[in-house]
Amino acid sequence: MSLRPVSALLNEHFFIPSYQRGYRWTALEVKDLLDDIAEFRLSSHNNPRDSFYCLQPVVVKKKHHEWELVDGQQRLTTLYLILRYLKEMAAPNEFGCYSLRFESRPHSEQFLQDISPELAQDNIDFHHIVEAWETINSWFSAKSAEDKTGFLATLLGSGNSGSKNVRVIWYQLHDDADATTVFSRLNHGKIALSNGELVKALLLQSANFVSGGRSALHQQQRLAQEWDEIEKRLQQSDFWYFISNQQVESNRIEFILSIIAAETDSPVPRTHPSYLFLTFASMMKHAPEDPRHIEKLWARIRQRFMMLNEWFENHETYHLVGYLISMGETIRSVITLHNASQNKPHFILLLKERILHQVHPAINLKQVNSEEFPQLLAADISALDYPDKRLRALLLLFNIAILLCDKQSLRFQFSRYKNDRWDIEHISAVSSQIPGDVPGQKAWTKNIRDHLRPDDNVMEPDDKLRRAKNRLHQLAAGLLAHEPFDADKFSSLFNRVQKTLNKKRPQALDNSIGNLTLLDSTTNRSYKNAIFPIKRLRIIEADKNGTFIPVATKNVFLKYYSRSVDNMTFWTIDDHHHYQNAIGNTLANFFQGGTQ
């Protein structure tokens, strides 16, 4: 391995083997290279005499009179195009240029020597070569003759006598090395630096800290420490899933960086994989001559983080902002609301207005303060039926509103809500939920047999119902005692259980909101299609074992909203209506200002 100036490559001959793809650099990468060399040229006046701009490695293997180019095709092809352009403006014999031969794409070699834009659509290689050539022409067209001459002098400087130059890391493989294996290892085994890591390196460059000495070192160390502290905070699941719905393992600070980038008029397309890094590089490169520019930029990053942290720490904004993010709102849209607000109460009002639009789009903010608002809300809620898309948003909001309106110190666990799969669960099973496979049927029958044991039915005050329960226990035990399992008899048992134990609730209410709640799918699958008392016991068991059960779901199965709880066997029509009324009353209180 060695460092070689570009000028030392001009007499070499390279060939690109067939295992490599064609030229793929876009205008953005080409312009970045030109900008970097130009910036190095201007900044190197005050640098040590041996300073140079270094390109990434060029990996080669000697093959007769040529070099097999194992890695570095994109860089050398782009340099070739730049040298071609500069040769046209220089004396014809002032310098030569290395050659590029394509083992499996001879047309590309010819095209590089005679670039014809009208052929750009003939193949993908031509397209990218033309794009690069036009970018180079456009970039140099805006430069003076002195700039062009100075650029060429820097690009081809020998490094002797104090001249600045551009160099490549020249890595020559041993004669016995297998070039294809090396290529595969280089291109498939790379762990690319993330945008966050690149921005951090950009900010921590020593040139950004102009005071020099121990003070500059202290500034660097302080910025690095604060960066790490922000990343550490973002790594905490409760904070991360408050502001984000994405499962990101590392470099979560990119979330904050993306907020700053979005507030910037960036020349880089957001779809570009290096959008964040290139945007910050552009911000720093084109910033006014201000020695405190980095300090101010870092202050913006910290300020955005501290604002999100403040929302997280506040009980009310935590739930309102967290709810909107869970429903798909972007953090940018929430920041826009914050910027439009006059003070914190106004910000809370704007958040509630956005939430109202999410769950009740037919009701506007002007109606919230009217006496008819609770009736409008109740009518809208009662009209919802499973599987209306608004049900999930409404049931989640009900949980949030309980924690805010009842002045509870508990916080909704957005991290658990987002990492678990959640179902809209029927409180009392409906007839359409009959298990479809034999294992599911057996599990359901075993639940009935165990739950309706005669000893447990002794305390049943209704003698007729006690006998019915005992009979269902016998049928379930008899069905399980025989193999093969009889699917027809199971269907008869299922319908009989539904008729006996769900008889006090009209079938028309099965899919209305008074029979629905939120539950994680793991808990739901453990008792799906079970009767109400079995579900209730499973909920209590799951809660004891540390499973996250939303407060409204827990309340439902404890019949918290019911006026009469003398019978835990049924989810009755009265239970249904009391629960639905509780949803309406809680949300009316929430929207009309009854929060912390």
JSON list of N, CA, C and O in Angstrom, two decimals, residues 433-445 485 487 490 529:
[
{"chain": "A", "resi": 433, "resn": "GLN", "atom": "N", "xyz": [-66.81, -16.19, 15.16]},
{"chain": "A", "resi": 433, "resn": "GLN", "atom": "CA", "xyz": [-65.43, -16.43, 15.56]},
{"chain": "A", "resi": 433, "resn": "GLN", "atom": "C", "xyz": [-65.15, -17.89, 15.90]},
{"chain": "A", "resi": 433, "resn": "GLN", "atom": "O", "xyz": [-64.22, -18.20, 16.63]},
{"chain": "A", "resi": 434, "resn": "ILE", "atom": "N", "xyz": [-65.95, -18.80, 15.40]},
{"chain": "A", "resi": 434, "resn": "ILE", "atom": "CA", "xyz": [-65.75, -20.22, 15.69]},
{"chain": "A", "resi": 434, "resn": "ILE", "atom": "C", "xyz": [-64.39, -20.68, 15.19]},
{"chain": "A", "resi": 434, "resn": "ILE", "atom": "O", "xyz": [-64.00, -20.38, 14.06]},
{"chain": "A", "resi": 435, "resn": "PRO", "atom": "N", "xyz": [-63.60, -21.37, 16.02]},
{"chain": "A", "resi": 435, "resn": "PRO", "atom": "CA", "xyz": [-62.27, -21.84, 15.59]},
{"chain": "A", "resi": 435, "resn": "PRO", "atom": "C", "xyz": [-62.38, -22.73, 14.36]},
{"chain": "A", "resi": 435, "resn": "PRO", "atom": "O", "xyz": [-63.26, -23.59, 14.26]},
{"chain": "A", "resi": 436, "resn": "GLY", "atom": "N", "xyz": [-61.44, -22.56, 13.43]},
{"chain": "A", "resi": 436, "resn": "GLY", "atom": "CA", "xyz": [-61.53, -23.26, 12.15]},
{"chain": "A", "resi": 436, "resn": "GLY", "atom": "C", "xyz": [-60.73, -24.54, 12.06]},
{"chain": "A", "resi": 436, "resn": "GLY", "atom": "O", "xyz": [-60.97, -25.37, 11.18]},
{"chain": "A", "resi": 437, "resn": "ASP", "atom": "N", "xyz": [-59.76, -24.76, 12.97]},
{"chain": "A", "resi": 437, "resn": "ASP", "atom": "CA", "xyz": [-58.95, -25.99, 12.90]},
{"chain": "A", "resi": 437, "resn": "ASP", "atom": "C", "xyz": [-59.13, -26.82, 14.16]},
{"chain": "A", "resi": 437, "resn": "ASP", "atom": "O", "xyz": [-59.59, -26.33, 15.20]},
{"chain": "A", "resi": 438, "resn": "VAL", "atom": "N", "xyz": [-58.76, -28.10, 14.07]},
{"chain": "A", "resi": 438, "resn": "VAL", "atom": "CA", "xyz": [-58.97, -29.02, 15.19]},
{"chain": "A", "resi": 438, "resn": "VAL", "atom": "C", "xyz": [-58.20, -28.60, 16.43]},
{"chain": "A", "resi": 438, "resn": "VAL", "atom": "O", "xyz": [-58.76, -28.62, 17.54]},
{"chain": "A", "resi": 439, "resn": "PRO", "atom": "N", "xyz": [-56.89, -28.21, 16.34]},
{"chain": "A", "resi": 439, "resn": "PRO", "atom": "CA", "xyz": [-56.20, -27.77, 17.56]},
{"chain": "A", "resi": 439, "resn": "PRO", "atom": "C", "xyz": [-56.91, -26.60, 18.25]},
{"chain": "A", "resi": 439, "resn": "PRO", "atom": "O", "xyz": [-57.01, -26.57, 19.48]},
{"chain": "A", "resi": 440, "resn": "GLY", "atom": "N", "xyz": [-57.38, -25.64, 17.45]},
{"chain": "A", "resi": 440, "resn": "GLY", "atom": "CA", "xyz": [-58.10, -24.50, 18.02]},
{"chain": "A", "resi": 440, "resn": "GLY", "atom": "C", "xyz": [-59.41, -24.92, 18.65]},
{"chain": "A", "resi": 440, "resn": "GLY", "atom": "O", "xyz": [-59.80, -24.41, 19.71]},
{"chain": "A", "resi": 441, "resn": "GLN", "atom": "N", "xyz": [-60.10, -25.86, 18.03]},
{"chain": "A", "resi": 441, "resn": "GLN", "atom": "CA", "xyz": [-61.36, -26.35, 18.57]},
{"chain": "A", "resi": 441, "resn": "GLN", "atom": "C", "xyz": [-61.15, -27.09, 19.88]},
{"chain": "A", "resi": 441, "resn": "GLN", "atom": "O", "xyz": [-61.91, -26.94, 20.84]},
{"chain": "A", "resi": 442, "resn": "LYS", "atom": "N", "xyz": [-60.08, -27.90, 19.93]},
{"chain": "A", "resi": 442, "resn": "LYS", "atom": "CA", "xyz": [-59.79, -28.64, 21.16]},
{"chain": "A", "resi": 442, "resn": "LYS", "atom": "C", "xyz": [-59.43, -27.68, 22.30]},
{"chain": "A", "resi": 442, "resn": "LYS", "atom": "O", "xyz": [-59.86, -27.87, 23.44]},
{"chain": "A", "resi": 443, "resn": "ALA", "atom": "N", "xyz": [-58.63, -26.67, 21.99]},
{"chain": "A", "resi": 443, "resn": "ALA", "atom": "CA", "xyz": [-58.23, -25.70, 23.02]},
{"chain": "A", "resi": 443, "resn": "ALA", "atom": "C", "xyz": [-59.45, -24.97, 23.56]},
{"chain": "A", "resi": 443, "resn": "ALA", "atom": "O", "xyz": [-59.59, -24.76, 24.78]},
{"chain": "A", "resi": 444, "resn": "TRP", "atom": "N", "xyz": [-60.35, -24.58, 22.67]},
{"chain": "A", "resi": 444, "resn": "TRP", "atom": "CA", "xyz": [-61.57, -23.87, 23.08]},
{"chain": "A", "resi": 444, "resn": "TRP", "atom": "C", "xyz": [-62.44, -24.78, 23.95]},
{"chain": "A", "resi": 444, "resn": "TRP", "atom": "O", "xyz": [-62.96, -24.37, 24.99]},
{"chain": "A", "resi": 445, "resn": "THR", "atom": "N", "xyz": [-62.59, -26.04, 23.56]},
{"chain": "A", "resi": 445, "resn": "THR", "atom": "CA", "xyz": [-63.41, -26.99, 24.31]},
{"chain": "A", "resi": 445, "resn": "THR", "atom": "C", "xyz": [-62.82, -27.25, 25.69]},
{"chain": "A", "resi": 445, "resn": "THR", "atom": "O", "xyz": [-63.54, -27.35, 26.69]},
{"chain": "A", "resi": 485, "resn": "PHE", "atom": "N", "xyz": [-61.49, -36.29, 16.98]},
{"chain": "A", "resi": 485, "resn": "PHE", "atom": "CA", "xyz": [-62.31, -35.18, 17.46]},
{"chain": "A", "resi": 485, "resn": "PHE", "atom": "C", "xyz": [-63.44, -34.92, 16.47]},
{"chain": "A", "resi": 485, "resn": "PHE", "atom": "O", "xyz": [-63.22, -34.82, 15.26]},
{"chain": "A", "resi": 487, "resn": "ALA", "atom": "N", "xyz": [-65.86, -32.71, 14.67]},
{"chain": "A", "resi": 487, "resn": "ALA", "atom": "CA", "xyz": [-66.04, -31.30, 14.34]},
{"chain": "A", "resi": 487, "resn": "ALA", "atom": "C", "xyz": [-67.51, -30.89, 14.36]},
{"chain": "A", "resi": 487, "resn": "ALA", "atom": "O", "xyz": [-67.85, -29.75, 14.73]},
{"chain": "A", "resi": 490, "resn": "PHE", "atom": "N", "xyz": [-68.54, -30.43, 17.86]},
{"chain": "A", "resi": 490, "resn": "PHE", "atom": "CA", "xyz": [-67.94, -29.19, 18.37]},
{"chain": "A", "resi": 490, "resn": "PHE", "atom": "C", "xyz": [-68.77, -27.99, 17.95]},
{"chain": "A", "resi": 490, "resn": "PHE", "atom": "O", "xyz": [-69.03, -27.08, 18.74]},
{"chain": "A", "resi": 529, "resn": "ASN", "atom": "N", "xyz": [-61.91, -16.22, 20.93]},
{"chain": "A", "resi": 529, "resn": "ASN", "atom": "CA", "xyz": [-63.21, -16.89, 20.84]},
{"chain": "A", "resi": 529, "resn": "ASN", "atom": "C", "xyz": [-63.73, -17.37, 22.20]},
{"chain": "A", "resi": 529, "resn": "ASN", "atom": "O", "xyz": [-64.78, -18.01, 22.27]}
]
